[in-house]
Amino acid sequence: ALVLVVSTGGVASAITTISTNALTNDGALTITGAAASTWSLSAGALTISSGTGAALNMDSSGTGGVNIATGAAAKTVTIGNGTGATSVVIDAGTGALNIGVNAFARAVTIGNETGTSSLELDSGTGALNIGNAIAKTITIGNATGATAVNVDTGTAGMAHTSTATTAGAFRFSSTTLTTGNALSLTSTNTAVANTAGGITPVLLAVTNAQATAAQVLGDGFSGLRVNFTNAPTIAGNTENMVLIQNQVT
């Protein structure tokens, strides 16, 4: 082994030992290159670790980028581990934080289905957009067990806009009901003034704007159509196609 002793004022302040397979130092060790430098191995793995409880910092000395696994070879890049309370924090300044945005078709998975795992997506006062470009199918929720989907809004309400032409602009289907409602609309009026335009808790506004050919086939044009299929397998039911009631208050 080769032993290098660095002394200050006649007192050894650091001892560096170089052996066949190891470079050790009994103090703080700094390796500096005066130009672009490469640390590579001809074979085997390279492990860089810090002492127990100490941080391991990798950075450039200025505005230069910090690149990890950017070499043009297929590989798996793993950050973090699943031991105990291990956490991974990714921060950015005013620049963008991009994940999987290069032009390759791939699956992007965030989160898992283990136990009480949760996922939160949020933004500041800027918009939170999901699937806002190119044609695609967007699925939210699933039909497993007691899965529920809740959509809440503030005072700005909720808007649904569609450019559908021959398909239904809004389609809702439920074929497993027993005593539940396929569609339930509940509205309460709490106005405190006499409003000039009146108050309409539930409004259906339908416009027939045909201008090319008259609609005479089928049932013509129906502003509102209700198809009631009465197909019970037991007799004696009390059945109503439409029931309108003025509830007792």
XYZ file of N, CA and C in Angstrom:
747
model
N 0.842 -1.189 0.000
C 0.000 0.000 0.000
C 0.880 1.243 0.000
N 0.343 2.330 -0.566
C 1.028 3.614 -0.587
C 0.331 4.527 0.399
N 1.103 5.083 1.337
C 0.547 5.951 2.367
C 1.051 7.364 2.148
N 0.099 8.316 2.029
C 0.434 9.727 1.870
C 0.045 10.448 3.146
N 1.009 11.157 3.741
C 0.758 11.874 4.986
C 0.854 13.367 4.703
N -0.252 14.104 4.992
C -0.266 15.553 4.824
C -0.093 16.180 6.191
N 0.950 17.007 6.338
C 1.254 17.592 7.647
C 1.124 19.103 7.604
N 0.723 19.671 8.720
C 0.659 21.116 8.892
C 1.408 21.465 10.168
N 2.475 22.250 10.036
C 3.245 22.623 11.212
C 3.899 21.442 11.878
N 4.274 20.444 11.090
C 4.948 19.282 11.652
C 4.018 18.260 12.254
N 2.696 18.521 12.197
C 1.725 17.578 12.768
C 0.906 16.974 11.643
N 0.812 15.659 11.612
C 0.033 14.996 10.573
C -1.437 15.366 10.703
N -2.026 15.935 9.626
C -3.428 16.355 9.672
C -4.326 15.444 8.849
N -3.788 14.659 7.944
C -4.591 13.732 7.157
C -3.699 12.632 6.620
N -4.208 11.423 6.645
C -3.460 10.282 6.130
C -4.303 9.605 5.059
N -3.782 9.505 3.852
C -4.459 8.853 2.748
C -3.717 7.579 2.407
N -4.458 6.486 2.355
C -3.856 5.189 2.055
C -4.384 4.693 0.715
N -3.495 4.343 -0.194
C -3.868 3.807 -1.503
C -3.372 2.376 -1.571
N -4.322 1.440 -1.665
C -3.970 0.036 -1.794
C -4.485 -0.466 -3.130
N -4.398 -1.756 -3.354
C -4.767 -2.324 -4.655
C -6.195 -1.967 -5.049
N -7.143 -2.077 -4.111
C -8.558 -1.880 -4.431
C -9.225 -0.803 -3.596
N -8.477 0.033 -2.902
C -9.107 0.991 -2.000
C -8.297 2.270 -1.895
N -9.034 3.391 -1.757
C -8.451 4.693 -1.452
C -9.153 5.186 -0.204
N -8.434 5.287 0.897
C -9.043 5.683 2.165
C -8.346 6.904 2.715
N -9.110 7.683 3.470
C -8.566 8.886 4.086
C -9.181 9.020 5.467
N -8.387 9.380 6.464
C -8.910 9.452 7.828
C -9.515 10.816 8.151
N -9.616 11.705 7.167
C -10.242 13.009 7.364
C -11.162 13.331 6.201
N -11.436 14.611 6.007
C -12.246 15.043 4.874
C -11.435 14.909 3.597
N -12.029 14.289 2.563
C -11.305 14.027 1.326
C -11.984 14.766 0.182
N -11.217 15.560 -0.564
C -11.729 16.294 -1.717
C -10.923 15.899 -2.940
N -11.630 15.514 -4.013
C -10.974 15.186 -5.269
C -11.371 16.254 -6.278
N -10.411 16.971 -6.822
C -10.671 18.103 -7.706
C -9.953 17.904 -9.025
N -10.666 18.144 -10.116
C -10.054 18.112 -11.429
C -10.025 19.516 -12.019
N -8.991 19.857 -12.743
C -8.867 21.195 -13.310
C -9.601 21.330 -14.634
N -10.147 20.237 -15.141
C -10.897 20.253 -16.402
C -11.963 19.173 -16.321
N -12.716 18.991 -17.425
C -13.745 17.957 -17.450
C -13.132 16.615 -17.072
N -13.759 15.936 -16.118
C -13.180 14.699 -15.586
C -14.192 13.565 -15.676
N -13.681 12.355 -15.737
C -14.531 11.168 -15.823
C -14.103 10.168 -14.769
N -15.091 9.615 -14.086
C -14.848 8.561 -13.117
C -15.592 7.342 -13.629
N -14.891 6.360 -14.114
C -15.534 5.215 -14.742
C -14.876 3.920 -14.296
N -15.625 2.840 -14.487
C -15.134 1.509 -14.173
C -15.191 0.667 -15.426
N -14.203 -0.193 -15.607
C -14.219 -1.088 -16.762
C -15.146 -2.269 -16.529
N -15.462 -2.559 -15.274
C -16.365 -3.657 -14.943
C -16.878 -3.449 -13.530
N -18.019 -4.094 -13.235
C -18.539 -4.026 -11.878
C -19.368 -2.789 -11.610
N -19.982 -2.739 -10.431
C -20.845 -1.638 -10.028
C -20.046 -0.557 -9.309
N -20.563 0.671 -9.337
C -19.954 1.789 -8.637
C -20.917 2.238 -7.551
N -20.475 2.248 -6.318
C -21.307 2.658 -5.186
C -20.699 3.887 -4.541
N -21.521 4.909 -4.380
C -21.106 6.126 -3.675
C -22.036 6.272 -2.480
N -21.532 6.278 -1.299
C -22.372 6.368 -0.111
C -21.720 7.284 0.913
N -22.555 7.790 1.819
C -22.050 8.634 2.897
C -22.057 7.845 4.188
N -21.517 8.435 5.223
C -21.506 7.786 6.515
C -22.912 7.694 7.089
N -23.081 6.902 8.120
C -24.386 6.713 8.746
C -24.953 8.046 9.221
N -26.157 8.371 8.757
C -26.811 9.601 9.180
C -26.354 10.848 8.458
N -25.357 10.740 7.579
C -24.850 11.910 6.864
C -25.487 11.989 5.483
N -25.592 13.209 4.960
C -26.199 13.425 3.649
C -25.201 13.137 2.543
N -25.727 12.760 1.369
C -24.912 12.593 0.172
C -25.385 13.634 -0.841
N -24.544 14.579 -1.197
C -24.908 15.694 -2.071
C -24.226 15.554 -3.424
N -25.015 15.688 -4.485
C -24.484 15.697 -5.846
C -24.993 16.971 -6.515
N -24.103 17.793 -7.017
C -24.515 19.072 -7.581
C -23.441 19.577 -8.528
N -23.824 20.543 -9.350
C -22.846 21.263 -10.151
C -22.496 22.543 -9.397
N -21.388 23.162 -9.739
C -20.945 24.320 -8.974
C -21.652 25.608 -9.367
N -22.503 25.561 -10.408
C -23.206 26.760 -10.838
C -24.507 26.403 -11.524
N -24.707 26.960 -12.722
C -25.957 26.733 -13.451
C -25.904 25.495 -14.345
N -24.807 24.780 -14.318
C -24.712 23.565 -15.119
C -25.715 22.515 -14.662
N -26.197 21.714 -15.601
C -27.183 20.699 -15.281
C -26.600 19.558 -14.472
N -27.477 18.834 -13.784
C -27.112 17.610 -13.078
C -27.855 16.471 -13.761
N -27.142 15.616 -14.432
C -27.754 14.563 -15.237
C -27.532 13.194 -14.588
N -28.589 12.420 -14.528
C -28.517 11.068 -13.973
C -29.090 10.107 -15.008
N -28.305 9.137 -15.407
C -28.733 8.076 -16.332
C -29.229 8.639 -17.656
N -28.532 9.623 -18.210
C -28.933 10.198 -19.501
C -28.186 9.587 -20.678
N -27.340 8.624 -20.419
C -26.646 7.948 -21.503
C -27.615 7.177 -22.378
N -27.299 7.090 -23.671
C -28.213 6.475 -24.647
C -28.145 4.958 -24.589
N -28.596 4.389 -23.469
C -28.686 2.939 -23.312
C -29.888 2.639 -22.442
N -30.684 1.626 -22.828
C -31.871 1.273 -22.065
C -31.476 0.792 -20.675
N -32.130 1.319 -19.658
C -31.777 0.971 -18.280
C -32.947 1.273 -17.374
N -32.924 0.780 -16.164
C -33.893 1.121 -15.132
C -33.244 2.086 -14.161
N -33.902 3.216 -13.909
C -33.394 4.227 -12.982
C -34.294 4.216 -11.755
N -33.750 3.894 -10.614
C -34.521 3.805 -9.381
C -34.098 4.900 -8.423
N -35.073 5.631 -7.903
C -34.802 6.670 -6.912
C -35.602 6.326 -5.662
N -34.933 6.234 -4.547
C -35.610 5.930 -3.296
C -35.776 4.446 -3.060
N -36.363 4.103 -1.921
C -36.601 2.719 -1.543
C -37.859 2.634 -0.688
N -38.288 1.432 -0.387
C -39.525 1.238 0.355
C -39.320 0.881 1.802
N -38.224 1.289 2.386
C -37.930 0.937 3.770
C -38.494 1.970 4.738
N -39.307 1.511 5.684
C -39.793 2.375 6.754
C -40.411 3.670 6.269
N -39.964 4.801 6.834
C -40.520 6.120 6.539
C -39.748 6.837 5.433
N -39.066 6.099 4.578
C -38.343 6.721 3.463
C -39.292 7.605 2.657
N -38.858 8.811 2.297
C -39.661 9.712 1.470
C -38.797 10.244 0.338
N -39.453 10.668 -0.739
C -38.774 11.253 -1.890
C -39.394 12.620 -2.149
N -38.581 13.649 -2.191
C -39.042 15.014 -2.414
C -38.440 15.532 -3.709
N -39.287 16.000 -4.623
C -38.814 16.599 -5.874
C -39.318 18.036 -5.909
N -38.417 18.986 -5.897
C -38.774 20.400 -5.893
C -38.313 21.070 -7.183
N -38.919 22.201 -7.511
C -38.497 23.019 -8.636
C -38.722 24.473 -8.283
N -38.001 25.349 -8.955
C -38.224 26.778 -8.768
C -39.336 27.241 -9.690
N -39.131 28.371 -10.352
C -40.160 28.889 -11.256
C -40.153 28.173 -12.606
N -39.170 27.322 -12.851
C -39.159 26.521 -14.067
C -40.150 25.372 -13.961
N -40.405 24.705 -15.076
C -41.390 23.619 -15.112
C -40.861 22.374 -14.402
N -41.792 21.547 -13.923
C -41.479 20.236 -13.368
C -42.149 19.217 -14.282
N -41.376 18.544 -15.117
C -41.900 17.679 -16.167
C -41.590 16.216 -15.861
N -42.592 15.375 -16.029
C -42.419 13.933 -15.831
C -42.967 13.224 -17.062
N -42.108 12.512 -17.778
C -42.542 11.715 -18.922
C -43.100 12.527 -20.070
N -42.506 13.685 -20.394
C -43.069 14.550 -21.437
C -42.356 14.412 -22.780
N -41.302 13.601 -22.852
C -40.660 13.447 -24.164
C -41.524 12.568 -25.067
N -41.282 12.629 -26.350
C -42.211 12.072 -27.347
C -42.067 10.563 -27.516
N -42.385 9.803 -26.471
C -42.411 8.351 -26.553
C -43.725 7.861 -25.964
N -44.390 6.926 -26.658
C -45.617 6.334 -26.129
C -45.253 5.414 -24.964
N -45.877 5.641 -23.826
C -45.553 4.862 -22.622
C -46.708 4.948 -21.645
N -46.714 4.075 -20.675
C -47.636 4.173 -19.551
C -46.966 4.948 -18.429
N -47.699 5.846 -17.794
C -47.206 6.608 -16.647
C -48.101 6.272 -15.459
N -47.549 5.679 -14.447
C -48.312 5.272 -13.270
C -47.857 6.087 -12.071
N -48.811 6.698 -11.376
C -48.521 7.445 -10.155
C -49.390 6.850 -9.048
N -48.783 6.400 -7.984
C -49.541 5.835 -6.877
C -49.729 4.335 -6.989
N -50.381 3.765 -5.988
C -50.625 2.323 -5.950
C -51.952 2.060 -5.243
N -52.359 0.804 -5.194
C -53.649 0.426 -4.625
C -53.486 -0.331 -3.309
N -52.411 -0.064 -2.592
C -52.127 -0.785 -1.361
C -52.775 -0.098 -0.164
N -53.598 -0.818 0.576
C -54.147 -0.320 1.830
C -54.818 1.036 1.713
N -54.419 1.978 2.574
C -55.028 3.310 2.630
C -54.233 4.333 1.822
N -53.444 3.885 0.861
C -52.687 4.823 0.027
C -53.630 5.864 -0.576
N -53.194 7.117 -0.647
C -54.008 8.188 -1.219
C -53.167 8.974 -2.209
N -53.844 9.708 -3.094
C -53.177 10.508 -4.106
C -53.849 11.867 -4.154
N -53.069 12.932 -4.085
C -53.614 14.286 -4.142
C -52.980 15.052 -5.296
N -53.826 15.597 -6.174
C -53.380 16.470 -7.247
C -53.955 17.843 -6.980
N -53.134 18.874 -6.979
C -53.626 20.201 -6.621
C -52.821 21.264 -7.354
N -53.332 22.463 -7.363
C -52.615 23.599 -7.943
C -52.963 24.837 -7.143
N -52.299 25.927 -7.441
C -52.644 27.199 -6.823
C -53.866 27.782 -7.514
N -53.811 29.062 -7.858
C -54.933 29.691 -8.548
C -54.938 29.376 -10.041
N -53.908 28.709 -10.535
C -53.882 28.286 -11.921
C -54.796 27.087 -12.139
N -55.132 26.840 -13.396
C -56.051 25.747 -13.723
C -55.423 24.391 -13.443
N -56.267 23.412 -13.157
C -55.866 22.017 -13.016
C -56.516 21.267 -14.161
N -55.729 20.893 -15.174
C -56.258 20.319 -16.410
C -55.948 18.826 -16.490
N -56.932 18.046 -16.925
C -56.761 16.609 -17.131
C -57.234 16.278 -18.539
N -56.324 15.781 -19.374
C -56.697 15.354 -20.714
C -57.237 16.478 -21.569
N -56.532 17.628 -21.623
C -57.084 18.797 -22.291
C -56.634 18.962 -23.743
N -56.035 17.946 -24.338
C -55.643 18.026 -25.759
C -55.684 16.630 -26.371
N -55.794 16.552 -27.665
C -55.911 15.365 -28.517
C -57.046 14.435 -28.059
N -57.656 13.753 -29.036
C -58.799 12.870 -28.762
C -58.354 11.662 -27.947
N -59.126 11.337 -26.910
C -58.792 10.217 -26.027
C -59.998 9.872 -25.182
N -59.951 8.749 -24.522
C -60.966 8.372 -23.548
C -60.433 8.646 -22.157
N -61.191 9.369 -21.348
C -60.788 9.702 -19.979
C -61.723 8.975 -19.025
N -61.184 8.105 -18.218
C -61.976 7.314 -17.281
C -61.655 7.746 -15.857
N -62.685 8.058 -15.095
C -62.511 8.436 -13.690
C -63.343 7.480 -12.855
N -62.726 6.818 -11.919
C -63.447 5.894 -11.054
C -63.575 4.504 -11.643
N -64.198 3.613 -10.895
C -64.427 2.242 -11.327
C -65.704 1.725 -10.672
N -66.130 0.538 -11.059
C -67.394 -0.019 -10.576
C -67.172 -1.102 -9.528
N -66.055 -1.075 -8.827
C -65.741 -2.109 -7.852
C -66.313 -1.760 -6.480
N -67.100 -2.672 -5.923
C -67.581 -2.527 -4.552
C -68.258 -1.196 -4.280
N -67.849 -0.524 -3.198
C -68.469 0.731 -2.767
C -67.751 1.955 -3.328
N -67.069 1.820 -4.440
C -66.390 2.965 -5.057
C -67.379 4.106 -5.281
N -66.991 5.324 -4.943
C -67.825 6.508 -5.136
C -67.002 7.586 -5.824
N -67.664 8.450 -6.585
C -67.019 9.604 -7.216
C -67.776 10.847 -6.778
N -67.110 11.759 -6.126
C -67.722 13.000 -5.659
C -67.144 14.175 -6.434
N -68.007 15.019 -6.978
C -67.582 16.220 -7.693
C -68.217 17.410 -6.983
N -67.408 18.264 -6.407
C -67.898 19.449 -5.699
C -67.465 20.709 -6.430
N -68.249 21.762 -6.323
C -67.867 23.056 -6.885
C -68.169 24.154 -5.881
N -67.547 25.299 -6.111
C -67.848 26.474 -5.310
C -68.957 27.286 -5.957
N -68.916 28.592 -5.767
C -69.982 29.461 -6.264
C -69.977 29.609 -7.781
N -68.904 29.181 -8.464
C -68.852 29.302 -9.928
C -69.615 28.187 -10.631
N -70.027 27.164 -9.898
C -70.817 26.094 -10.504
C -69.995 25.151 -11.359
N -70.684 24.311 -12.138
C -70.027 23.320 -12.978
C -70.606 23.389 -14.381
N -69.752 23.365 -15.385
C -70.182 23.429 -16.783
C -69.773 22.159 -17.507
N -70.684 21.635 -18.312
C -70.394 20.476 -19.163
C -70.640 20.891 -20.599
N -69.593 20.877 -21.407
C -69.689 21.299 -22.802
C -69.307 20.141 -23.709
N -70.083 19.926 -24.757
C -69.819 18.826 -25.676
C -69.977 19.298 -27.111
N -69.162 18.740 -27.998
C -69.295 19.005 -29.432
C -69.864 17.785 -30.161
N -70.502 16.871 -29.417
C -71.079 15.661 -30.014
C -72.158 16.030 -31.032
N -72.279 15.232 -32.089
C -73.290 15.471 -33.121
C -74.319 14.344 -33.167
N -73.900 13.119 -33.371
C -74.848 12.000 -33.438
C -74.826 11.150 -32.170
N -73.768 11.235 -31.382
C -73.718 10.512 -30.109
C -74.373 11.372 -29.034
N -74.753 10.763 -27.921
C -75.344 11.518 -26.823
C -74.320 12.435 -26.188
N -74.693 13.700 -26.000
C -73.768 14.647 -25.381
C -73.538 14.306 -23.916
N -74.553 13.762 -23.266
C -74.410 13.330 -21.867
C -75.194 12.036 -21.706
N -74.512 10.955 -21.443
C -75.148 9.648 -21.324
C -74.911 9.078 -19.937
N -75.997 8.611 -19.332
C -75.902 8.042 -17.988
C -76.640 6.721 -17.981
N -76.009 5.682 -17.491
C -76.622 4.351 -17.504
C -76.432 3.676 -16.152
N -77.504 3.102 -15.638
C -77.434 2.317 -14.409
C -78.431 1.164 -14.532
N -77.946 -0.049 -14.524
C -78.813 -1.218 -14.752
C -78.875 -2.157 -13.556
N -78.374 -1.742 -12.401
C -78.333 -2.638 -11.240
C -79.142 -2.098 -10.055
N -79.971 -1.080 -10.290
C -80.691 -0.441 -9.191
C -81.735 -1.371 -8.580
N -81.962 -1.219 -7.278
C -83.075 -1.886 -6.602
C -84.042 -0.818 -6.088
N -83.648 -0.060 -5.078
C -84.493 1.022 -4.559
C -83.851 2.394 -4.760
N -82.698 2.434 -5.392
C -82.006 3.702 -5.589
C -82.519 4.457 -6.803
N -81.973 5.665 -7.030
C -82.341 6.520 -8.149
C -81.216 6.566 -9.167
N -81.549 6.410 -10.447
C -80.539 6.558 -11.486
C -80.101 8.011 -11.608
N -81.029 8.930 -11.403
C -80.707 10.361 -11.466
C -81.534 11.082 -10.421
N -80.881 11.814 -9.546
C -81.577 12.547 -8.499
C -81.133 14.004 -8.529
N -82.081 14.925 -8.724
C -81.796 16.359 -8.709
C -82.502 16.967 -7.509
N -81.752 17.599 -6.646
C -82.327 18.234 -5.461
C -81.926 19.698 -5.445
N -82.911 20.576 -5.338
C -82.627 22.004 -5.365
C -83.442 22.705 -4.296
N -82.823 23.653 -3.609
C -83.512 24.446 -2.590
C -83.323 25.927 -2.898
N -84.420 26.679 -2.964
C -84.370 28.104 -3.244
C -84.309 28.894 -1.946
N -83.306 29.748 -1.803
C -83.168 30.578 -0.606
C -83.109 32.062 -0.969
N -83.704 32.432 -2.106
C -83.666 33.835 -2.538
C -84.365 34.730 -1.519
N -83.872 35.954 -1.385
C -84.435 36.897 -0.408
C -85.009 38.130 -1.093
N -85.093 38.111 -2.457
C -85.610 39.271 -3.184
C -86.543 38.806 -4.288
N -87.388 39.705 -4.749
C -88.290 39.446 -5.862
C -87.496 39.643 -7.152
N -87.126 38.531 -7.819
C -86.239 38.572 -8.972
C -87.032 38.782 -10.251
N -86.634 39.760 -11.085
C -87.378 40.113 -12.291
C -87.496 38.940 -13.251
N -86.456 38.147 -13.394
C -86.474 37.034 -14.338
C -87.112 35.784 -13.786
N -87.621 35.840 -12.570
C -88.198 34.658 -11.950
C -87.120 33.730 -11.410
N -87.544 32.681 -10.776
C -86.624 31.703 -10.191
C -86.977 30.334 -10.738
N -86.014 29.670 -11.374
C -86.229 28.353 -11.981
C -85.160 27.394 -11.478
N -85.448 26.640 -10.434
C -84.426 25.733 -9.899
C -83.959 24.682 -10.900
N -84.877 24.153 -11.727
C -84.505 23.159 -12.733
C -84.974 23.664 -14.090
N -84.064 23.824 -15.021
C -84.387 24.398 -16.332
C -83.943 23.463 -17.443
N -84.841 23.159 -18.367
C -84.501 22.443 -19.585
C -84.737 23.405 -20.744
N -83.686 23.813 -21.424
C -83.799 24.758 -22.536
C -83.369 24.047 -23.813
N -84.335 23.721 -24.693
C -84.073 22.959 -25.903
C -84.426 23.814 -27.113
N -83.520 23.901 -28.088
C -83.746 24.697 -29.295
C -83.690 23.807 -30.522
N -84.708 23.838 -31.353
C -84.706 23.132 -32.631
C -84.347 24.146 -33.709
N -83.151 24.030 -34.281
C -82.664 25.023 -35.246
C -82.407 24.400 -36.610
N -83.203 23.407 -36.999
C -83.033 22.808 -38.328
C -83.287 23.832 -39.415
N -82.454 23.798 -40.456
C -82.603 24.787 -41.523
C -82.499 24.168 -42.912
N -82.236 22.863 -42.996
C -82.025 22.236 -44.310
C -83.208 21.389 -44.743
N -83.657 20.478 -43.895
C -84.756 19.583 -44.248
C -85.658 19.404 -43.042
N -86.964 19.296 -43.310
C -87.925 19.083 -42.233
C -87.772 17.679 -41.662
N -87.922 17.548 -40.355
C -87.850 16.246 -39.685
C -89.255 15.679 -39.570
N -89.582 14.688 -40.421
C -90.904 14.076 -40.398
C -90.831 12.574 -40.124
N -89.653 11.981 -40.247
C -89.507 10.555 -40.007
C -89.515 10.264 -38.518
N -89.758 9.001 -38.181
C -89.780 8.617 -36.777
C -90.874 9.355 -36.044
N -90.547 9.965 -34.945
C -91.507 10.748 -34.163
C -91.307 12.245 -34.387
N -90.664 12.607 -35.491
C -90.416 14.026 -35.735
C -89.391 14.569 -34.756
N -89.552 15.799 -34.364
C -88.639 16.425 -33.387
C -89.330 16.481 -32.041
N -88.708 15.918 -31.034
C -89.266 15.903 -29.676
C -88.373 16.737 -28.767
N -88.940 17.790 -28.210
C -88.155 18.596 -27.276
C -87.788 17.817 -26.030
N -88.677 16.978 -25.566
C -88.432 16.123 -24.402
C -89.140 14.800 -24.635
N -88.414 13.712 -24.512
C -88.990 12.386 -24.749
C -88.672 11.474 -23.575
N -89.664 10.777 -23.090
C -89.490 9.817 -22.007
C -89.943 8.457 -22.499
N -89.056 7.496 -22.583
C -89.391 6.120 -22.958
C -89.511 5.283 -21.685
N -90.703 4.806 -21.411
C -90.943 4.014 -20.208
C -91.194 2.569 -20.618
N -90.278 1.679 -20.269
C -90.440 0.263 -20.579
C -91.021 -0.435 -19.361
N -92.249 -0.865 -19.474
C -92.934 -1.519 -18.363
C -92.803 -3.029 -18.551
N -91.837 -3.643 -17.872
C -91.576 -5.071 -18.098
C -91.377 -5.811 -16.788
N -92.337 -5.704 -15.862
C -92.192 -6.472 -14.616
C -92.484 -7.947 -14.850
N -92.003 -8.782 -13.977
C -92.292 -10.223 -14.057
C -93.268 -10.644 -12.977
N -93.889 -9.655 -12.328
C -94.909 -9.932 -11.318
C -96.053 -8.952 -11.529
N -97.286 -9.431 -11.367
C -98.460 -8.587 -11.581
C -98.821 -7.831 -10.305
N -99.718 -6.835 -10.461
C -100.258 -6.132 -9.312
C -99.510 -4.887 -8.915
N -98.539 -4.414 -9.752
C -97.786 -3.212 -9.410
C -98.645 -1.965 -9.581
N -98.354 -0.924 -8.808
C -98.872 0.414 -9.066
C -97.797 1.151 -9.845
N -98.093 1.533 -11.087
C -97.053 2.039 -11.983
C -97.441 3.397 -12.547
N -96.466 4.275 -12.623
C -96.658 5.612 -13.170
C -95.559 5.887 -14.181
N -95.931 6.367 -15.355
C -94.906 6.762 -16.322
C -94.231 8.045 -15.857
N -95.008 9.029 -15.467
C -94.486 10.267 -14.906
C -95.350 10.618 -13.718
N -94.762 10.883 -12.587
C -95.478 11.258 -11.376
C -94.994 12.620 -10.913
N -95.861 13.596 -10.960
C -95.534 14.953 -10.520
C -96.348 15.257 -9.273
N -95.681 15.580 -8.199
C -96.357 15.812 -6.925
C -95.948 17.160 -6.350
N -96.870 17.790 -5.669
C -96.581 18.982 -4.883
C -96.435 18.506 -3.448
N -95.203 18.383 -2.983
C -94.943 17.787 -1.696
C -95.503 18.647 -0.562
N -95.985 17.992 0.480
C -96.489 18.689 1.661
C -95.318 19.286 2.434
N -95.447 20.547 2.811
C -94.380 21.205 3.583
C -94.884 21.521 4.983
